[in-house]
Structures are given as C-alpha cells and as structure tokens.
GROMACS .gro file of C-alpha atoms in nm:
model
  286
    1HIS     CA    1  -6.469  -5.899 -18.550
    2ASP     CA    2  -6.520  -5.975 -18.919
    3ARG     CA    3  -6.153  -5.904 -18.982
    4TYR     CA    4  -5.979  -6.024 -18.665
    5GLY     CA    5  -6.224  -6.252 -18.481
    6SER     CA    6  -6.461  -6.220 -18.186
    7HIS     CA    7  -6.175  -6.242 -17.934
    8LYS     CA    8  -6.073  -5.885 -18.028
    9SER     CA    9  -6.292  -5.699 -17.781
   10GLY     CA   10  -6.061  -5.561 -17.512
   11ILE     CA   11  -6.033  -5.191 -17.438
   12VAL     CA   12  -5.738  -5.025 -17.269
   13ALA     CA   13  -5.800  -4.696 -17.088
   14PHE     CA   14  -5.609  -4.509 -16.817
   15LYS     CA   15  -5.624  -4.455 -16.445
   16ASN     CA   16  -5.762  -4.118 -16.332
   17ALA     CA   17  -5.926  -4.065 -16.671
   18PHE     CA   18  -6.273  -3.919 -16.723
   19HIS     CA   19  -6.479  -3.994 -17.033
   20GLY     CA   20  -6.836  -3.920 -16.922
   21ARG     CA   21  -7.117  -4.060 -16.711
   22THR     CA   22  -7.290  -4.318 -16.929
   23LEU     CA   23  -7.238  -4.678 -16.817
   24PHE     CA   24  -6.972  -4.744 -17.078
   25THR     CA   25  -6.783  -4.415 -17.049
   26VAL     CA   26  -6.785  -4.420 -16.670
   27SER     CA   27  -6.636  -4.769 -16.694
   28ALA     CA   28  -6.362  -4.650 -16.929
   29GLY     CA   29  -6.277  -4.367 -16.692
   30GLY     CA   30  -6.028  -4.502 -16.441
   31GLN     CA   31  -6.180  -4.333 -16.136
   32PRO     CA   32  -6.372  -4.564 -15.897
   33ALA     CA   33  -6.537  -4.262 -15.735
   34TYR     CA   34  -6.745  -4.219 -16.051
   35SER     CA   35  -6.812  -4.587 -16.133
   36GLN     CA   36  -6.866  -4.742 -15.790
   37ASP     CA   37  -7.246  -4.699 -15.793
   38PHE     CA   38  -7.289  -4.860 -16.137
   39ALA     CA   39  -7.320  -5.234 -16.196
   40PRO     CA   40  -7.262  -5.457 -16.372
   41LEU     CA   41  -6.983  -5.274 -16.554
   42PRO     CA   42  -6.885  -5.378 -16.908
   43ALA     CA   43  -6.621  -5.648 -16.913
   44ASP     CA   44  -6.267  -5.640 -17.051
   45ILE     CA   45  -6.178  -5.277 -16.988
   46ARG     CA   46  -5.825  -5.260 -16.852
   47HIS     CA   47  -5.661  -4.953 -16.700
   48ALA     CA   48  -5.295  -4.865 -16.739
   49ALA     CA   49  -5.099  -4.589 -16.568
   50TYR     CA   50  -5.117  -4.261 -16.759
   51ASN     CA   51  -4.796  -4.137 -16.923
   52ASP     CA   52  -4.638  -4.479 -16.864
   53ILE     CA   53  -4.585  -4.655 -17.196
   54ASN     CA   54  -4.451  -4.967 -17.026
   55SER     CA   55  -4.772  -5.000 -16.824
   56ALA     CA   56  -4.978  -4.961 -17.143
   57SER     CA   57  -4.761  -5.204 -17.335
   58ALA     CA   58  -4.822  -5.471 -17.072
   59LEU     CA   59  -5.198  -5.450 -17.137
   60ILE     CA   60  -5.220  -5.392 -17.513
   61ASP     CA   61  -5.213  -5.714 -17.715
   62ASP     CA   62  -5.383  -5.878 -18.012
   63SER     CA   63  -5.712  -5.903 -17.818
   64THR     CA   64  -5.724  -5.523 -17.780
   65CYS     CA   65  -5.972  -5.355 -18.013
   66ALA     CA   66  -5.920  -4.997 -17.894
   67VAL     CA   67  -5.716  -4.770 -17.670
   68ILE     CA   68  -5.886  -4.455 -17.540
   69VAL     CA   69  -5.687  -4.167 -17.392
   70GLU     CA   70  -5.711  -3.796 -17.313
   71PRO     CA   71  -5.421  -3.591 -17.457
   72ILE     CA   72  -5.449  -3.394 -17.133
   73GLN     CA   73  -5.621  -3.554 -16.837
   74GLY     CA   74  -5.866  -3.287 -16.726
   75GLU     CA   75  -6.055  -3.423 -16.426
   76GLY     CA   76  -5.745  -3.628 -16.346
   77GLY     CA   77  -5.543  -3.319 -16.259
   78VAL     CA   78  -5.464  -3.129 -16.582
   79VAL     CA   79  -5.186  -3.371 -16.676
   80PRO     CA   80  -5.055  -3.333 -17.032
   81ALA     CA   81  -4.943  -3.649 -17.207
   82SER     CA   82  -4.580  -3.664 -17.311
   83ASN     CA   83  -4.493  -3.686 -17.678
   84ALA     CA   84  -4.322  -4.019 -17.624
   85PHE     CA   85  -4.630  -4.161 -17.451
   86LEU     CA   86  -4.877  -4.075 -17.729
   87GLN     CA   87  -4.634  -4.176 -18.001
   88GLY     CA   88  -4.579  -4.505 -17.817
   89LEU     CA   89  -4.955  -4.567 -17.801
   90ARG     CA   90  -4.983  -4.503 -18.174
   91GLU     CA   91  -4.709  -4.756 -18.243
   92LEU     CA   92  -4.866  -5.016 -18.012
   93CYS     CA   93  -5.206  -4.972 -18.176
   94ASN     CA   94  -5.052  -5.010 -18.521
   95ARG     CA   95  -4.867  -5.323 -18.413
   96HIS     CA   96  -5.175  -5.490 -18.263
   97ASN     CA   97  -5.435  -5.361 -18.513
   98ALA     CA   98  -5.619  -5.162 -18.245
   99LEU     CA   99  -5.795  -4.828 -18.283
  100LEU     CA  100  -5.649  -4.526 -18.106
  101ILE     CA  101  -5.923  -4.299 -17.968
  102PHE     CA  102  -5.856  -3.949 -17.836
  103ASP     CA  103  -6.112  -3.798 -17.600
  104GLU     CA  104  -6.086  -3.427 -17.677
  105VAL     CA  105  -6.412  -3.317 -17.518
  106GLN     CA  106  -6.215  -3.086 -17.286
  107THR     CA  107  -5.907  -3.016 -17.497
  108GLY     CA  108  -6.068  -2.965 -17.838
  109VAL     CA  109  -6.176  -2.657 -18.035
  110GLY     CA  110  -5.888  -2.426 -17.955
  111ARG     CA  111  -5.854  -2.486 -17.581
  112THR     CA  112  -5.482  -2.574 -17.607
  113GLY     CA  113  -5.382  -2.327 -17.877
  114GLU     CA  114  -5.435  -2.576 -18.160
  115LEU     CA  115  -5.774  -2.664 -18.302
  116TYR     CA  116  -5.732  -3.008 -18.141
  117ALA     CA  117  -5.464  -3.110 -17.892
  118TYR     CA  118  -5.341  -3.403 -18.102
  119MET     CA  119  -5.193  -3.141 -18.338
  120HIS     CA  120  -4.935  -3.052 -18.070
  121TYR     CA  121  -4.805  -3.407 -18.074
  122GLY     CA  122  -4.800  -3.508 -18.438
  123VAL     CA  123  -4.997  -3.819 -18.346
  124THR     CA  124  -5.321  -3.877 -18.538
  125PRO     CA  125  -5.590  -4.089 -18.370
  126ASP     CA  126  -5.832  -4.314 -18.557
  127LEU     CA  127  -6.131  -4.167 -18.372
  128LEU     CA  128  -6.173  -3.841 -18.180
  129THR     CA  129  -6.458  -3.726 -17.958
  130THR     CA  130  -6.539  -3.357 -17.933
  131ALA     CA  131  -6.811  -3.154 -17.757
  132LYS     CA  132  -6.830  -2.873 -17.497
  133ALA     CA  133  -6.662  -2.583 -17.680
  134LEU     CA  134  -6.777  -2.720 -18.015
  135GLY     CA  135  -7.112  -2.553 -17.954
  136GLY     CA  136  -6.989  -2.240 -17.779
  137GLY     CA  137  -7.244  -2.307 -17.504
  138PHE     CA  138  -7.499  -2.481 -17.728
  139PRO     CA  139  -7.535  -2.858 -17.665
  140VAL     CA  140  -7.360  -3.054 -17.939
  141GLY     CA  141  -7.107  -3.335 -17.967
  142ALA     CA  142  -6.938  -3.512 -18.254
  143LEU     CA  143  -6.724  -3.812 -18.339
  144LEU     CA  144  -6.444  -3.752 -18.588
  145ALA     CA  145  -6.300  -4.050 -18.775
  146THR     CA  146  -6.035  -4.131 -19.030
  147GLU     CA  147  -6.164  -4.223 -19.374
  148GLU     CA  148  -6.089  -4.591 -19.310
  149CYS     CA  149  -6.298  -4.595 -18.991
  150ALA     CA  150  -6.575  -4.384 -19.142
  151ARG     CA  151  -6.624  -4.631 -19.427
  152VAL     CA  152  -6.771  -4.892 -19.192
  153MET     CA  153  -7.022  -4.646 -19.044
  154THR     CA  154  -7.297  -4.698 -19.297
  155VAL     CA  155  -7.614  -4.490 -19.280
  156GLY     CA  156  -7.796  -4.557 -18.954
  157THR     CA  157  -7.518  -4.737 -18.769
  158HIS     CA  158  -7.417  -4.423 -18.581
  159GLY     CA  159  -7.762  -4.270 -18.552
  160THR     CA  160  -7.894  -4.098 -18.240
  161THR     CA  161  -8.225  -3.935 -18.156
  162TYR     CA  162  -8.084  -3.583 -18.174
  163GLY     CA  163  -7.793  -3.660 -18.405
  164GLY     CA  164  -7.742  -3.423 -18.695
  165ASN     CA  165  -7.967  -3.155 -18.548
  166PRO     CA  166  -7.962  -2.872 -18.805
  167LEU     CA  167  -7.943  -2.590 -18.550
  168ALA     CA  168  -7.666  -2.759 -18.349
  169SER     CA  169  -7.474  -2.831 -18.669
  170ALA     CA  170  -7.506  -2.471 -18.782
  171VAL     CA  171  -7.385  -2.343 -18.446
  172ALA     CA  172  -7.087  -2.582 -18.446
  173GLY     CA  173  -6.995  -2.476 -18.798
  174LYS     CA  174  -6.994  -2.110 -18.697
  175VAL     CA  175  -6.791  -2.183 -18.382
  176LEU     CA  176  -6.525  -2.359 -18.588
  177GLU     CA  177  -6.522  -2.069 -18.835
  178LEU     CA  178  -6.455  -1.823 -18.552
  179ILE     CA  179  -6.200  -2.028 -18.358
  180ASN     CA  180  -6.002  -2.198 -18.634
  181THR     CA  181  -5.805  -1.890 -18.727
  182PRO     CA  182  -5.436  -1.807 -18.667
  183GLU     CA  183  -5.537  -1.497 -18.469
  184MET     CA  184  -5.755  -1.689 -18.224
  185LEU     CA  185  -5.525  -1.990 -18.180
  186ASN     CA  186  -5.209  -1.783 -18.145
  187GLY     CA  187  -5.399  -1.565 -17.900
  188VAL     CA  188  -5.465  -1.869 -17.682
  189LYS     CA  189  -5.092  -1.941 -17.670
  190GLN     CA  190  -5.021  -1.579 -17.577
  191ARG     CA  191  -5.282  -1.591 -17.301
  192HIS     CA  192  -5.121  -1.909 -17.168
  193ASP     CA  193  -4.802  -1.708 -17.116
  194TRP     CA  194  -4.995  -1.434 -16.936
  195PHE     CA  195  -5.145  -1.687 -16.696
  196VAL     CA  196  -4.828  -1.884 -16.630
  197GLU     CA  197  -4.620  -1.572 -16.566
  198ARG     CA  198  -4.872  -1.431 -16.318
  199LEU     CA  199  -4.939  -1.765 -16.150
  200ASN     CA  200  -4.567  -1.821 -16.101
  201THR     CA  201  -4.544  -1.475 -15.943
  202ILE     CA  202  -4.829  -1.562 -15.707
  203ASN     CA  203  -4.659  -1.890 -15.622
  204HIS     CA  204  -4.327  -1.718 -15.557
  205ARG     CA  205  -4.508  -1.499 -15.306
  206TYR     CA  206  -4.715  -1.762 -15.125
  207GLY     CA  207  -4.546  -2.096 -15.196
  208LEU     CA  208  -4.865  -2.294 -15.261
  209PHE     CA  209  -4.782  -2.488 -15.574
  210SER     CA  210  -4.527  -2.749 -15.672
  211GLU     CA  211  -4.602  -2.702 -16.043
  212VAL     CA  212  -4.802  -2.492 -16.289
  213ARG     CA  213  -4.879  -2.709 -16.593
  214GLY     CA  214  -5.103  -2.746 -16.894
  215LEU     CA  215  -5.136  -2.629 -17.252
  216GLY     CA  216  -5.305  -2.316 -17.382
  217LEU     CA  217  -5.593  -2.214 -17.159
  218LEU     CA  218  -5.624  -2.543 -16.972
  219ILE     CA  219  -5.392  -2.482 -16.678
  220GLY     CA  220  -5.350  -2.664 -16.349
  221CYS     CA  221  -5.177  -2.543 -16.033
  222VAL     CA  222  -5.060  -2.846 -15.833
  223LEU     CA  223  -5.062  -2.794 -15.457
  224ASN     CA  224  -4.742  -2.883 -15.278
  225ALA     CA  225  -4.724  -3.127 -14.988
  226ASP     CA  226  -4.796  -2.858 -14.725
  227TYR     CA  227  -5.136  -2.786 -14.881
  228ALA     CA  228  -5.225  -3.124 -15.032
  229GLY     CA  229  -5.596  -3.196 -15.059
  230GLN     CA  230  -5.707  -2.833 -15.012
  231ALA     CA  231  -5.787  -2.726 -15.368
  232LYS     CA  232  -6.157  -2.692 -15.285
  233GLN     CA  233  -6.083  -2.460 -14.994
  234ILE     CA  234  -5.873  -2.239 -15.222
  235SER     CA  235  -6.152  -2.230 -15.481
  236GLN     CA  236  -6.394  -2.124 -15.208
  237GLU     CA  237  -6.161  -1.842 -15.101
  238ALA     CA  238  -6.133  -1.736 -15.464
  239ALA     CA  239  -6.512  -1.719 -15.497
  240LYS     CA  240  -6.526  -1.494 -15.191
  241ALA     CA  241  -6.262  -1.273 -15.354
  242GLY     CA  242  -6.473  -1.243 -15.670
  243VAL     CA  243  -6.316  -1.491 -15.913
  244MET     CA  244  -6.434  -1.841 -16.004
  245VAL     CA  245  -6.172  -2.114 -16.041
  246LEU     CA  246  -6.216  -2.486 -16.093
  247ILE     CA  247  -6.055  -2.783 -15.924
  248ALA     CA  248  -5.932  -3.112 -16.072
  249GLY     CA  249  -5.930  -3.342 -15.774
  250GLY     CA  250  -5.819  -3.239 -15.429
  251ASN     CA  251  -5.472  -3.124 -15.526
  252VAL     CA  252  -5.512  -2.915 -15.840
  253VAL     CA  253  -5.663  -2.570 -15.894
  254ARG     CA  254  -5.773  -2.550 -16.257
  255PHE     CA  255  -5.809  -2.251 -16.490
  256ALA     CA  256  -6.009  -2.280 -16.813
  257PRO     CA  257  -6.117  -1.926 -16.909
  258ALA     CA  258  -6.277  -1.802 -17.229
  259LEU     CA  259  -6.037  -1.825 -17.523
  260ASN     CA  260  -6.075  -1.451 -17.590
  261VAL     CA  261  -6.027  -1.337 -17.229
  262SER     CA  262  -5.862  -0.996 -17.227
  263GLU     CA  263  -5.533  -0.912 -17.059
  264GLU     CA  264  -5.719  -0.673 -16.831
  265GLU     CA  265  -5.957  -0.953 -16.727
  266VAL     CA  266  -5.665  -1.188 -16.667
  267THR     CA  267  -5.491  -0.928 -16.450
  268THR     CA  268  -5.807  -0.849 -16.252
  269GLY     CA  269  -5.897  -1.212 -16.204
  270LEU     CA  270  -5.550  -1.318 -16.093
  271ASP     CA  271  -5.520  -1.016 -15.860
  272ARG     CA  272  -5.833  -1.149 -15.692
  273PHE     CA  273  -5.692  -1.501 -15.693
  274ALA     CA  274  -5.373  -1.369 -15.532
  275ALA     CA  275  -5.584  -1.207 -15.260
  276ALA     CA  276  -5.759  -1.538 -15.206
  277CYS     CA  277  -5.425  -1.718 -15.179
  278GLU     CA  278  -5.301  -1.462 -14.928
  279HIS     CA  279  -5.612  -1.508 -14.715
  280PHE     CA  280  -5.590  -1.886 -14.740
  281VAL     CA  281  -5.224  -1.894 -14.634
  282SER     CA  282  -5.268  -1.642 -14.352
  283ARG     CA  283  -5.573  -1.829 -14.222
  284GLY     CA  284  -5.377  -2.152 -14.216
  285SER     CA  285  -5.085  -1.996 -14.027
  286SER     CA  286  -5.295  -1.803 -13.776
   0.00000   0.00000   0.00000
C-alpha cells in the first residue's frame, strides 16, 4: 500500500484449489464445500480457472496484490500446472506488480522429484509456503521469500506463538539434509516410473482410468466416465485388500507414498490394489 496505494488489495486464486482451513486460506481455496460454513469471508478474492491463463488474465489487474497457486492441485484432483500457465502467471504478476505465491505444502520437500515443484518449471515465486513433509511427521511449517519480500518482514511482523520452535527447526533442518540429495530426488523420479508403469498395466487390464497423471510420488488415477464419482468405493476396496490409497475428490484415486518406498513394497502394494480393482469391477458387473 505504501508503494502502490490502498486500492491494491485484490487476490486471485483458482477454482478447485485447497490452501488450508483457516478463514483466509479456506476463502482462497476455490472449493465451496470447504468454505460454505464460514462467514463473512474476506472480500476481494477472485477465482480463475486453473491451467487457463486467459481466465487468470481477465482477473489480474493493477488492483491485484497477489496471485496464489498450487504447482499441482492436490485436493483438486492431482492436476499439474502446465509450464505455459505458470510462466504466464509470472509474466502477469510482473506486469501488474503483484506477488506470485506458490502453495507447496503438498508438493514440497522432494515429493515431485525436485526439492520444490517450482524447480520443474523454471518459474520462481515471490513467496512459497511449505509444511507437511518439511517435518518428516513432526509439526512444522515455513514461509520462504525472495530477498526483496523478506526485507519488509521486520522482526515481529511475521511472529507466531510457536514460530521458530528450536526442536521443529532442528527436525526440519535434518529432513532437508536427508532429502535434498541427488540420490533421494532421482530415486523419487525412478519410483514415479515404477508406479506409472504398473498402474498403466492395471488400467489396461480393468479399464478404470482415463488418465494417470502427476509428478514424482504425487500421482492421480482419473476414473473414466463409466466409473465417475466412485473413487471412495475403490479406496475402500483397496483397504480391504490390504493397501491404503487416498482420493482427491470423487473421480481421482491418489498415491502419495513415502519417498524411499522400496520396489518390493511398490509391487506388493500395487498387486493388492490390482486385486481391489478386480473385485470392484466384478462387483459392478455382477
């Protein structure tokens, strides 16, 4: 506001996004199912279509202070952003003097085969949120910022009750030390290939999915029209077969295993998933 005036307060986010469950983050997430029980919601948050740069361009103007986006929509269906989309957002933010924020709570710390997903795209955000894997199971989150943005965060302006906890910081430092190695990150990419090859084999056999997508070890299997809306039922069959899988909405079965999962564990788990798919399909046709 000091630089551009008080009118510069708009935020552009994206439909089907998920950024958390506080009042502000649930408002930025473009999913009414999460925000409908909260009121009043913060004003001037506009939602564009994800992966549609023309939709974003129609909303981003000189009143926009920030654009927040997930490099891969996790809860929204494991939808990776295209290179052109993220590069277009960077250009729009530069043109209108807006901050570009990447929410990498799900995609960060090695999940995609790079330390952070933005590294796949060659697009650097101004701010980046990270958590979940950052603590390897220990509760911790962090905000990363460019030097220009960090300069305005004077001591105390970004303080929180548990911020800077020494134990959490030590754990996060060790996690980064273990994960930010060529062996670990290249291993994630190799494991992606294991999953995709086996999932495509399962799909060839049972014809459940229209697409297997994602980066690294964040993978989504999109149900085709014949099985639309039944991801939860498939996850329940998988649990009965002895393997836990996630869902991302009603149409996507999601896999997000440990980054060091072994090939034997992948084979065993997906054999069980195949059995679950067989039972699901046979039950539906009986």
